[in-house]
Amino acid sequence: MAIDLEKIKQRKAALENKVGGSNSNQFWRPQDGDQSIRIVATSDGDPFKDYFFHYNLGKNPGFLCPKKNYGEQCPVCEYANSLYNGGSEDEQKAAKTLFARQRFFSPVLVRGEEAEGIRVWGYGKMAYESLINLVLNPEYGDITDPEEGTDLLLSYGKPAGAQFPQTKLQPRRRSSPLCQDGPEKCAELMESIPKFDELFEKKTVQQVSELLDGYLSGADEEEGQEVTHYKKADETSSVDEAFNELLG
């Protein structure tokens, strides 16, 4: 039987779409300004997922922490903890950039972009706290309800004088159905919710150890640049920037 070139092309496209171990085409990132989104209900009743990532390890955009996510040994956690306990100010700053950072994710439908299906929005702790407070507010009820839920106005941007963009969330005054295109189209839309357990590649302890070894050996440094047993923290680096790179 001859090889199916169309299937091979699909595999190539899927491979090129994987950035930093994540399926980047399944993610949504807010643009500057206002946009309307709907948090979508999940089959387990909890549309808020959280994962811990390590950033700033050389040129790697970020990866799941084996310890925080799976209870396994994590060479980066062990190294960062030992570095922090070393005592010097530079060592503690460097260690802080390597500690695992928690990020949150929810399936969302972006109004005006319904044709893209349901995608995953990744956000930080402040946005997460706002969402939890909205969900627990009896005035709004279940904001994810497909028939009587509530869209959210998401305002994203960098206020004057701020170093990084901020996210503000405001529920719409009236409830609305998630989908108005008929039951068949709505069912198809719900089937487009990405599978969270497939969003990110899980690295083995050995793979994480190899990444750490490469980082410590200065494999990502330009030739001739001085390498120490640790790298000093970049005061201008942003976890949000690293997170955006991870999601493509």
mmCIF file of N, CA, C and O in Angstrom, residues 22-119:
data_model
loop_
_atom_site.group_PDB
_atom_site.id
_atom_site.type_symbol
_atom_site.label_atom_id
_atom_site.label_comp_id
_atom_site.label_asym_id
_atom_site.label_seq_id
_atom_site.Cartn_x
_atom_site.Cartn_y
_atom_site.Cartn_z
ATOM 1 N N SER A 22 3.942 22.341 24.216
ATOM 2 C CA SER A 22 2.506 22.581 24.364
ATOM 3 C C SER A 22 1.845 22.634 22.999
ATOM 4 O O SER A 22 2.477 22.929 21.993
ATOM 5 N N ASN A 23 0.555 22.317 22.943
ATOM 6 C CA ASN A 23 -0.210 22.416 21.717
ATOM 7 C C ASN A 23 -0.684 23.852 21.571
ATOM 8 O O ASN A 23 -1.799 24.209 21.950
ATOM 9 N N SER A 24 0.176 24.704 21.009
ATOM 10 C CA SER A 24 -0.045 26.145 21.065
ATOM 11 C C SER A 24 -1.302 26.592 20.341
ATOM 12 O O SER A 24 -1.861 27.633 20.669
ATOM 13 N N ASN A 25 -1.748 25.841 19.320
ATOM 14 C CA ASN A 25 -2.931 26.267 18.586
ATOM 15 C C ASN A 25 -4.206 26.110 19.406
ATOM 16 O O ASN A 25 -5.259 26.586 18.990
ATOM 17 N N GLN A 26 -4.134 25.462 20.545
ATOM 18 C CA GLN A 26 -5.309 25.296 21.397
ATOM 19 C C GLN A 26 -5.437 26.401 22.441
ATOM 20 O O GLN A 26 -6.409 26.438 23.180
ATOM 21 N N PHE A 27 -4.462 27.294 22.487
ATOM 22 C CA PHE A 27 -4.460 28.329 23.507
ATOM 23 C C PHE A 27 -4.966 29.660 22.961
ATOM 24 O O PHE A 27 -4.846 29.956 21.772
ATOM 25 N N TRP A 28 -5.522 30.451 23.871
ATOM 26 C CA TRP A 28 -5.949 31.810 23.538
ATOM 27 C C TRP A 28 -5.285 32.776 24.498
ATOM 28 O O TRP A 28 -5.190 32.517 25.695
ATOM 29 N N ARG A 29 -4.799 33.880 23.935
ATOM 30 C CA ARG A 29 -4.219 34.936 24.755
ATOM 31 C C ARG A 29 -4.955 36.240 24.473
ATOM 32 O O ARG A 29 -5.212 36.577 23.308
ATOM 33 N N PRO A 30 -5.318 36.987 25.501
ATOM 34 C CA PRO A 30 -6.022 38.253 25.292
ATOM 35 C C PRO A 30 -5.143 39.276 24.589
ATOM 36 O O PRO A 30 -3.931 39.287 24.759
ATOM 37 N N GLN A 31 -5.774 40.131 23.803
ATOM 38 C CA GLN A 31 -5.097 41.242 23.158
ATOM 39 C C GLN A 31 -5.302 42.499 24.004
ATOM 40 O O GLN A 31 -6.173 42.541 24.868
ATOM 41 N N ASP A 32 -4.537 43.519 23.749
ATOM 42 C CA ASP A 32 -4.731 44.781 24.447
ATOM 43 C C ASP A 32 -6.137 45.311 24.187
ATOM 44 O O ASP A 32 -6.619 45.298 23.051
ATOM 45 N N GLY A 33 -6.796 45.755 25.242
ATOM 46 C CA GLY A 33 -8.149 46.280 25.112
ATOM 47 C C GLY A 33 -9.177 45.354 25.739
ATOM 48 O O GLY A 33 -8.853 44.514 26.590
ATOM 49 N N ASP A 34 -10.435 45.508 25.309
ATOM 50 C CA ASP A 34 -11.550 44.740 25.867
ATOM 51 C C ASP A 34 -11.940 43.593 24.942
ATOM 52 O O ASP A 34 -11.940 43.734 23.718
ATOM 53 N N GLN A 35 -12.282 42.475 25.536
ATOM 54 C CA GLN A 35 -12.826 41.337 24.800
ATOM 55 C C GLN A 35 -13.805 40.597 25.693
ATOM 56 O O GLN A 35 -13.703 40.640 26.913
ATOM 57 N N SER A 36 -14.777 39.960 25.072
ATOM 58 C CA SER A 36 -15.804 39.258 25.816
ATOM 59 C C SER A 36 -15.558 37.756 25.721
ATOM 60 O O SER A 36 -15.379 37.219 24.625
ATOM 61 N N ILE A 37 -15.535 37.091 26.878
ATOM 62 C CA ILE A 37 -15.274 35.648 26.910
ATOM 63 C C ILE A 37 -16.317 34.941 27.767
ATOM 64 O O ILE A 37 -17.022 35.556 28.560
ATOM 65 N N ARG A 38 -16.390 33.655 27.596
ATOM 66 C CA ARG A 38 -17.278 32.819 28.421
ATOM 67 C C ARG A 38 -16.468 31.640 28.950
ATOM 68 O O ARG A 38 -15.883 30.877 28.172
ATOM 69 N N ILE A 39 -16.390 31.512 30.255
ATOM 70 C CA ILE A 39 -15.781 30.328 30.853
ATOM 71 C C ILE A 39 -16.727 29.156 30.603
ATOM 72 O O ILE A 39 -17.929 29.243 30.869
ATOM 73 N N VAL A 40 -16.194 28.059 30.103
ATOM 74 C CA VAL A 40 -17.026 26.924 29.699
ATOM 75 C C VAL A 40 -16.978 25.820 30.748
ATOM 76 O O VAL A 40 -15.918 25.504 31.296
ATOM 77 N N ALA A 41 -18.132 25.253 31.017
ATOM 78 C CA ALA A 41 -18.227 24.161 31.989
ATOM 79 C C ALA A 41 -17.475 22.923 31.482
ATOM 80 O O ALA A 41 -17.446 22.645 30.283
ATOM 81 N N THR A 42 -16.871 22.200 32.404
ATOM 82 C CA THR A 42 -16.181 20.956 32.071
ATOM 83 C C THR A 42 -16.913 19.778 32.694
ATOM 84 O O THR A 42 -17.684 19.940 33.638
ATOM 85 N N SER A 43 -16.664 18.586 32.170
ATOM 86 C CA SER A 43 -17.404 17.399 32.613
ATOM 87 C C SER A 43 -17.171 17.077 34.082
ATOM 88 O O SER A 43 -18.023 16.477 34.734
ATOM 89 N N ASP A 44 -16.019 17.494 34.639
ATOM 90 C CA ASP A 44 -15.736 17.200 36.045
ATOM 91 C C ASP A 44 -16.257 18.281 36.986
ATOM 92 O O ASP A 44 -16.066 18.201 38.198
ATOM 93 N N GLY A 45 -16.897 19.320 36.429
ATOM 94 C CA GLY A 45 -17.482 20.363 37.269
ATOM 95 C C GLY A 45 -16.500 21.407 37.756
ATOM 96 O O GLY A 45 -16.877 22.303 38.513
ATOM 97 N N ASP A 46 -15.249 21.329 37.328
ATOM 98 C CA ASP A 46 -14.239 22.299 37.771
ATOM 99 C C ASP A 46 -13.491 22.864 36.560
ATOM 100 O O ASP A 46 -12.548 22.242 36.062
ATOM 101 N N PRO A 47 -13.899 24.030 36.070
ATOM 102 C CA PRO A 47 -13.243 24.609 34.887
ATOM 103 C C PRO A 47 -11.933 25.324 35.191
ATOM 104 O O PRO A 47 -11.355 25.944 34.309
ATOM 105 N N PHE A 48 -11.464 25.240 36.427
ATOM 106 C CA PHE A 48 -10.222 25.911 36.814
ATOM 107 C C PHE A 48 -9.148 24.865 37.082
ATOM 108 O O PHE A 48 -9.219 24.120 38.050
ATOM 109 N N LYS A 49 -8.150 24.830 36.216
ATOM 110 C CA LYS A 49 -7.047 23.874 36.349
ATOM 111 C C LYS A 49 -5.767 24.634 36.666
ATOM 112 O O LYS A 49 -5.585 25.765 36.217
ATOM 113 N N ASP A 50 -4.896 24.028 37.435
ATOM 114 C CA ASP A 50 -3.630 24.684 37.734
ATOM 115 C C ASP A 50 -2.469 23.709 37.581
ATOM 116 O O ASP A 50 -2.595 22.512 37.861
ATOM 117 N N TYR A 51 -1.349 24.257 37.109
ATOM 118 C CA TYR A 51 -0.128 23.495 36.914
ATOM 119 C C TYR A 51 1.051 24.342 37.389
ATOM 120 O O TYR A 51 0.985 25.569 37.396
ATOM 121 N N PHE A 52 2.135 23.663 37.742
ATOM 122 C CA PHE A 52 3.355 24.347 38.158
ATOM 123 C C PHE A 52 4.425 24.170 37.075
ATOM 124 O O PHE A 52 4.641 23.053 36.591
ATOM 125 N N PHE A 53 5.075 25.291 36.727
ATOM 126 C CA PHE A 53 6.085 25.282 35.676
ATOM 127 C C PHE A 53 7.410 25.833 36.189
ATOM 128 O O PHE A 53 7.446 26.705 37.049
ATOM 129 N N HIS A 54 8.482 25.332 35.587
ATOM 130 C CA HIS A 54 9.799 25.925 35.773
ATOM 131 C C HIS A 54 10.116 26.756 34.541
ATOM 132 O O HIS A 54 9.940 26.302 33.411
ATOM 133 N N TYR A 55 10.566 28.001 34.769
ATOM 134 C CA TYR A 55 10.985 28.875 33.690
ATOM 135 C C TYR A 55 12.462 29.236 33.891
ATOM 136 O O TYR A 55 13.077 28.850 34.875
ATOM 137 N N ASN A 56 12.978 30.018 32.949
ATOM 138 C CA ASN A 56 14.318 30.618 33.079
ATOM 139 C C ASN A 56 15.446 29.600 33.143
ATOM 140 O O ASN A 56 16.515 29.895 33.659
ATOM 141 N N LEU A 57 15.204 28.408 32.614
ATOM 142 C CA LEU A 57 16.264 27.406 32.591
ATOM 143 C C LEU A 57 16.868 27.401 31.184
ATOM 144 O O LEU A 57 16.474 26.627 30.325
ATOM 145 N N GLY A 58 17.791 28.308 30.951
ATOM 146 C CA GLY A 58 18.365 28.430 29.622
ATOM 147 C C GLY A 58 17.343 28.924 28.618
ATOM 148 O O GLY A 58 16.541 29.805 28.908
ATOM 149 N N LYS A 59 17.363 28.346 27.433
ATOM 150 C CA LYS A 59 16.464 28.775 26.358
ATOM 151 C C LYS A 59 15.143 28.013 26.354
ATOM 152 O O LYS A 59 14.339 28.165 25.448
ATOM 153 N N ASN A 60 14.926 27.167 27.359
ATOM 154 C CA ASN A 60 13.673 26.419 27.434
ATOM 155 C C ASN A 60 12.540 27.351 27.851
ATOM 156 O O ASN A 60 12.649 28.057 28.849
ATOM 157 N N PRO A 61 11.419 27.377 27.108
ATOM 158 C CA PRO A 61 10.330 28.294 27.443
ATOM 159 C C PRO A 61 9.602 27.939 28.733
ATOM 160 O O PRO A 61 8.897 28.755 29.294
ATOM 161 N N GLY A 62 9.762 26.728 29.210
ATOM 162 C CA GLY A 62 9.077 26.322 30.428
ATOM 163 C C GLY A 62 8.639 24.872 30.330
ATOM 164 O O GLY A 62 8.406 24.358 29.230
ATOM 165 N N PHE A 63 8.541 24.202 31.465
ATOM 166 C CA PHE A 63 8.097 22.811 31.473
ATOM 167 C C PHE A 63 7.477 22.488 32.824
ATOM 168 O O PHE A 63 7.724 23.167 33.827
ATOM 169 N N LEU A 64 6.673 21.454 32.847
ATOM 170 C CA LEU A 64 5.975 21.051 34.060
ATOM 171 C C LEU A 64 6.952 20.562 35.126
ATOM 172 O O LEU A 64 7.886 19.817 34.831
ATOM 173 N N CYS A 65 6.715 20.983 36.353
ATOM 174 C CA CYS A 65 7.536 20.535 37.476
ATOM 175 C C CYS A 65 7.127 19.117 37.873
ATOM 176 O O CYS A 65 5.958 18.882 38.208
ATOM 177 N N PRO A 66 8.029 18.146 37.831
ATOM 178 C CA PRO A 66 7.680 16.774 38.200
ATOM 179 C C PRO A 66 7.186 16.644 39.641
ATOM 180 O O PRO A 66 6.291 15.848 39.930
ATOM 181 N N LYS A 67 7.766 17.433 40.554
ATOM 182 C CA LYS A 67 7.406 17.322 41.974
ATOM 183 C C LYS A 67 6.044 17.934 42.257
ATOM 184 O O LYS A 67 5.174 17.299 42.865
ATOM 185 N N LYS A 68 5.832 19.175 41.834
ATOM 186 C CA LYS A 68 4.600 19.890 42.153
ATOM 187 C C LYS A 68 3.389 19.308 41.441
ATOM 188 O O LYS A 68 2.263 19.352 41.978
ATOM 189 N N ASN A 69 3.594 18.760 40.253
ATOM 190 C CA ASN A 69 2.459 18.249 39.485
ATOM 191 C C ASN A 69 2.212 16.755 39.669
ATOM 192 O O ASN A 69 1.071 16.317 39.618
ATOM 193 N N TYR A 70 3.291 15.994 39.880
ATOM 194 C CA TYR A 70 3.141 14.537 39.900
ATOM 195 C C TYR A 70 3.713 13.869 41.148
ATOM 196 O O TYR A 70 3.652 12.650 41.265
ATOM 197 N N GLY A 71 4.280 14.661 42.065
ATOM 198 C CA GLY A 71 4.838 14.075 43.276
ATOM 199 C C GLY A 71 6.114 13.291 43.039
ATOM 200 O O GLY A 71 6.476 12.436 43.857
ATOM 201 N N GLU A 72 6.811 13.576 41.928
ATOM 202 C CA GLU A 72 8.038 12.870 41.608
ATOM 203 C C GLU A 72 9.256 13.720 41.975
ATOM 204 O O GLU A 72 9.133 14.883 42.325
ATOM 205 N N GLN A 73 10.419 13.120 41.901
ATOM 206 C CA GLN A 73 11.648 13.857 42.166
ATOM 207 C C GLN A 73 11.828 14.947 41.113
ATOM 208 O O GLN A 73 11.572 14.728 39.925
ATOM 209 N N CYS A 74 12.265 16.119 41.533
ATOM 210 C CA CYS A 74 12.521 17.208 40.591
ATOM 211 C C CYS A 74 13.929 17.762 40.828
ATOM 212 O O CYS A 74 14.177 18.434 41.835
ATOM 213 N N PRO A 75 14.852 17.495 39.925
ATOM 214 C CA PRO A 75 16.229 18.012 40.083
ATOM 215 C C PRO A 75 16.294 19.531 40.149
ATOM 216 O O PRO A 75 17.156 20.080 40.853
ATOM 217 N N VAL A 76 15.407 20.229 39.450
ATOM 218 C CA VAL A 76 15.435 21.692 39.469
ATOM 219 C C VAL A 76 15.017 22.213 40.840
ATOM 220 O O VAL A 76 15.618 23.148 41.379
ATOM 221 N N CYS A 77 13.969 21.631 41.414
ATOM 222 C CA CYS A 77 13.539 22.032 42.757
ATOM 223 C C CYS A 77 14.667 21.810 43.768
ATOM 224 O O CYS A 77 14.938 22.666 44.622
ATOM 225 N N GLU A 78 15.319 20.664 43.658
ATOM 226 C CA GLU A 78 16.395 20.343 44.596
ATOM 227 C C GLU A 78 17.546 21.332 44.449
ATOM 228 O O GLU A 78 18.101 21.814 45.444
ATOM 229 N N TYR A 79 17.909 21.635 43.205
ATOM 230 C CA TYR A 79 19.007 22.574 42.977
ATOM 231 C C TYR A 79 18.630 23.975 43.454
ATOM 232 O O TYR A 79 19.429 24.644 44.121
ATOM 233 N N ALA A 80 17.417 24.436 43.122
ATOM 234 C CA ALA A 80 16.991 25.785 43.510
ATOM 235 C C ALA A 80 16.936 25.935 45.025
ATOM 236 O O ALA A 80 17.350 26.968 45.574
ATOM 237 N N ASN A 81 16.460 24.900 45.696
ATOM 238 C CA ASN A 81 16.400 24.963 47.165
ATOM 239 C C ASN A 81 17.795 25.024 47.780
ATOM 240 O O ASN A 81 18.040 25.800 48.718
ATOM 241 N N SER A 82 18.708 24.221 47.257
ATOM 242 C CA SER A 82 20.074 24.227 47.794
ATOM 243 C C SER A 82 20.766 25.553 47.500
ATOM 244 O O SER A 82 21.536 26.059 48.325
ATOM 245 N N LEU A 83 20.470 26.120 46.327
ATOM 246 C CA LEU A 83 21.054 27.404 45.954
ATOM 247 C C LEU A 83 20.542 28.508 46.865
ATOM 248 O O LEU A 83 21.294 29.361 47.335
ATOM 249 N N TYR A 84 19.224 28.481 47.130
ATOM 250 C CA TYR A 84 18.626 29.507 47.992
ATOM 251 C C TYR A 84 19.187 29.427 49.413
ATOM 252 O O TYR A 84 19.433 30.444 50.058
ATOM 253 N N ASN A 85 19.393 28.213 49.882
ATOM 254 C CA ASN A 85 19.908 28.024 51.238
ATOM 255 C C ASN A 85 21.404 28.311 51.339
ATOM 256 O O ASN A 85 21.963 28.284 52.435
ATOM 257 N N GLY A 86 22.024 28.587 50.170
ATOM 258 C CA GLY A 86 23.455 28.880 50.181
ATOM 259 C C GLY A 86 23.785 30.170 50.902
ATOM 260 O O GLY A 86 24.888 30.333 51.417
ATOM 261 N N GLY A 87 22.824 31.097 50.929
ATOM 262 C CA GLY A 87 23.010 32.274 51.767
ATOM 263 C C GLY A 87 23.290 33.574 51.065
ATOM 264 O O GLY A 87 22.803 34.617 51.503
ATOM 265 N N SER A 88 24.053 33.584 49.971
ATOM 266 C CA SER A 88 24.411 34.860 49.357
ATOM 267 C C SER A 88 23.205 35.459 48.638
ATOM 268 O O SER A 88 22.294 34.756 48.209
ATOM 269 N N GLU A 89 23.214 36.777 48.511
ATOM 270 C CA GLU A 89 22.084 37.470 47.892
ATOM 271 C C GLU A 89 21.925 37.086 46.428
ATOM 272 O O GLU A 89 20.797 36.870 45.956
ATOM 273 N N ASP A 90 23.038 36.982 45.698
ATOM 274 C CA ASP A 90 22.965 36.594 44.289
ATOM 275 C C ASP A 90 22.413 35.186 44.132
ATOM 276 O O ASP A 90 21.630 34.903 43.217
ATOM 277 N N GLU A 91 22.828 34.290 45.003
ATOM 278 C CA GLU A 91 22.348 32.908 44.925
ATOM 279 C C GLU A 91 20.846 32.833 45.204
ATOM 280 O O GLU A 91 20.114 32.090 44.541
ATOM 281 N N GLN A 92 20.379 33.588 46.159
ATOM 282 C CA GLN A 92 18.952 33.577 46.470
ATOM 283 C C GLN A 92 18.121 34.160 45.323
ATOM 284 O O GLN A 92 17.051 33.652 44.995
ATOM 285 N N LYS A 93 18.627 35.219 44.693
ATOM 286 C CA LYS A 93 17.926 35.788 43.550
ATOM 287 C C LYS A 93 17.868 34.800 42.394
ATOM 288 O O LYS A 93 16.842 34.655 41.728
ATOM 289 N N ALA A 94 18.991 34.132 42.148
ATOM 290 C CA ALA A 94 19.028 33.140 41.073
ATOM 291 C C ALA A 94 18.070 31.988 41.362
ATOM 292 O O ALA A 94 17.373 31.497 40.470
ATOM 293 N N ALA A 95 18.024 31.558 42.627
ATOM 294 C CA ALA A 95 17.154 30.447 43.008
ATOM 295 C C ALA A 95 15.685 30.792 42.785
ATOM 296 O O ALA A 95 14.895 29.960 42.320
ATOM 297 N N LYS A 96 15.307 32.020 43.101
ATOM 298 C CA LYS A 96 13.908 32.435 42.966
ATOM 299 C C LYS A 96 13.426 32.360 41.525
ATOM 300 O O LYS A 96 12.245 32.096 41.265
ATOM 301 N N THR A 97 14.330 32.596 40.562
ATOM 302 C CA THR A 97 13.907 32.519 39.160
ATOM 303 C C THR A 97 13.649 31.081 38.720
ATOM 304 O O THR A 97 13.005 30.850 37.698
ATOM 305 N N LEU A 98 14.173 30.123 39.496
ATOM 306 C CA LEU A 98 14.018 28.716 39.124
ATOM 307 C C LEU A 98 12.917 28.001 39.896
ATOM 308 O O LEU A 98 12.539 26.882 39.528
ATOM 309 N N PHE A 99 12.408 28.601 40.943
ATOM 310 C CA PHE A 99 11.317 27.969 41.687
ATOM 311 C C PHE A 99 10.116 27.745 40.764
ATOM 312 O O PHE A 99 9.855 28.547 39.858
ATOM 313 N N ALA A 100 9.379 26.669 41.000
ATOM 314 C CA ALA A 100 8.188 26.371 40.193
ATOM 315 C C ALA A 100 7.124 27.446 40.413
ATOM 316 O O ALA A 100 6.875 27.853 41.543
ATOM 317 N N ARG A 101 6.523 27.918 39.323
ATOM 318 C CA ARG A 101 5.483 28.948 39.382
ATOM 319 C C ARG A 101 4.136 28.343 38.983
ATOM 320 O O ARG A 101 4.040 27.583 38.029
ATOM 321 N N GLN A 102 3.119 28.711 39.730
ATOM 322 C CA GLN A 102 1.771 28.190 39.482
ATOM 323 C C GLN A 102 1.051 29.045 38.450
ATOM 324 O O GLN A 102 1.049 30.268 38.527
ATOM 325 N N ARG A 103 0.438 28.392 37.466
ATOM 326 C CA ARG A 103 -0.387 29.078 36.480
ATOM 327 C C ARG A 103 -1.731 28.361 36.398
ATOM 328 O O ARG A 103 -1.849 27.174 36.693
ATOM 329 N N PHE A 104 -2.741 29.109 36.002
ATOM 330 C CA PHE A 104 -4.110 28.602 35.976
ATOM 331 C C PHE A 104 -4.651 28.601 34.549
ATOM 332 O O PHE A 104 -4.249 29.436 33.728
ATOM 333 N N PHE A 105 -5.572 27.689 34.285
ATOM 334 C CA PHE A 105 -6.100 27.519 32.935
ATOM 335 C C PHE A 105 -7.598 27.235 32.980
ATOM 336 O O PHE A 105 -8.082 26.540 33.873
ATOM 337 N N SER A 106 -8.303 27.766 31.999
ATOM 338 C CA SER A 106 -9.743 27.504 31.866
ATOM 339 C C SER A 106 -10.113 27.425 30.389
ATOM 340 O O SER A 106 -9.538 28.151 29.564
ATOM 341 N N PRO A 107 -11.096 26.576 30.060
ATOM 342 C CA PRO A 107 -11.605 26.585 28.691
ATOM 343 C C PRO A 107 -12.497 27.807 28.492
ATOM 344 O O PRO A 107 -13.327 28.118 29.338
ATOM 345 N N VAL A 108 -12.307 28.512 27.377
ATOM 346 C CA VAL A 108 -13.085 29.727 27.127
ATOM 347 C C VAL A 108 -13.580 29.759 25.687
ATOM 348 O O VAL A 108 -12.945 29.234 24.773
ATOM 349 N N LEU A 109 -14.733 30.395 25.530
ATOM 350 C CA LEU A 109 -15.246 30.723 24.206
ATOM 351 C C LEU A 109 -15.123 32.233 24.070
ATOM 352 O O LEU A 109 -15.650 32.976 24.895
ATOM 353 N N VAL A 110 -14.411 32.679 23.046
ATOM 354 C CA VAL A 110 -14.201 34.108 22.832
ATOM 355 C C VAL A 110 -15.285 34.620 21.890
ATOM 356 O O VAL A 110 -15.429 34.123 20.778
ATOM 357 N N ARG A 111 -16.060 35.577 22.344
ATOM 358 C CA ARG A 111 -17.133 36.133 21.527
ATOM 359 C C ARG A 111 -16.539 36.832 20.300
ATOM 360 O O ARG A 111 -15.566 37.578 20.400
ATOM 361 N N GLY A 112 -17.141 36.565 19.165
ATOM 362 C CA GLY A 112 -16.636 37.089 17.911
ATOM 363 C C GLY A 112 -15.642 36.151 17.249
ATOM 364 O O GLY A 112 -15.296 36.334 16.089
ATOM 365 N N GLU A 113 -15.202 35.126 18.001
ATOM 366 C CA GLU A 113 -14.260 34.148 17.472
ATOM 367 C C GLU A 113 -14.789 32.730 17.698
ATOM 368 O O GLU A 113 -14.022 31.785 17.889
ATOM 369 N N GLU A 114 -16.104 32.603 17.683
ATOM 370 C CA GLU A 114 -16.719 31.305 17.949
ATOM 371 C C GLU A 114 -16.274 30.222 16.959
ATOM 372 O O GLU A 114 -16.238 29.040 17.297
ATOM 373 N N ALA A 115 -15.937 30.639 15.737
ATOM 374 C CA ALA A 115 -15.506 29.676 14.727
ATOM 375 C C ALA A 115 -14.201 28.978 15.118
ATOM 376 O O ALA A 115 -13.890 27.893 14.602
ATOM 377 N N GLU A 116 -13.444 29.589 16.040
ATOM 378 C CA GLU A 116 -12.194 28.978 16.498
ATOM 379 C C GLU A 116 -12.443 27.862 17.508
ATOM 380 O O GLU A 116 -11.517 27.145 17.890
ATOM 381 N N GLY A 117 -13.688 27.720 17.961
ATOM 382 C CA GLY A 117 -14.002 26.710 18.951
ATOM 383 C C GLY A 117 -13.584 27.141 20.349
ATOM 384 O O GLY A 117 -13.201 28.284 20.588
ATOM 385 N N ILE A 118 -13.654 26.201 21.264
ATOM 386 C CA ILE A 118 -13.280 26.476 22.654
ATOM 387 C C ILE A 118 -11.777 26.287 22.803
ATOM 388 O O ILE A 118 -11.223 25.266 22.398
ATOM 389 N N ARG A 119 -11.133 27.285 23.378
ATOM 390 C CA ARG A 119 -9.688 27.243 23.567
ATOM 391 C C ARG A 119 -9.348 27.367 25.054
ATOM 392 O O ARG A 119 -10.243 27.524 25.880
#
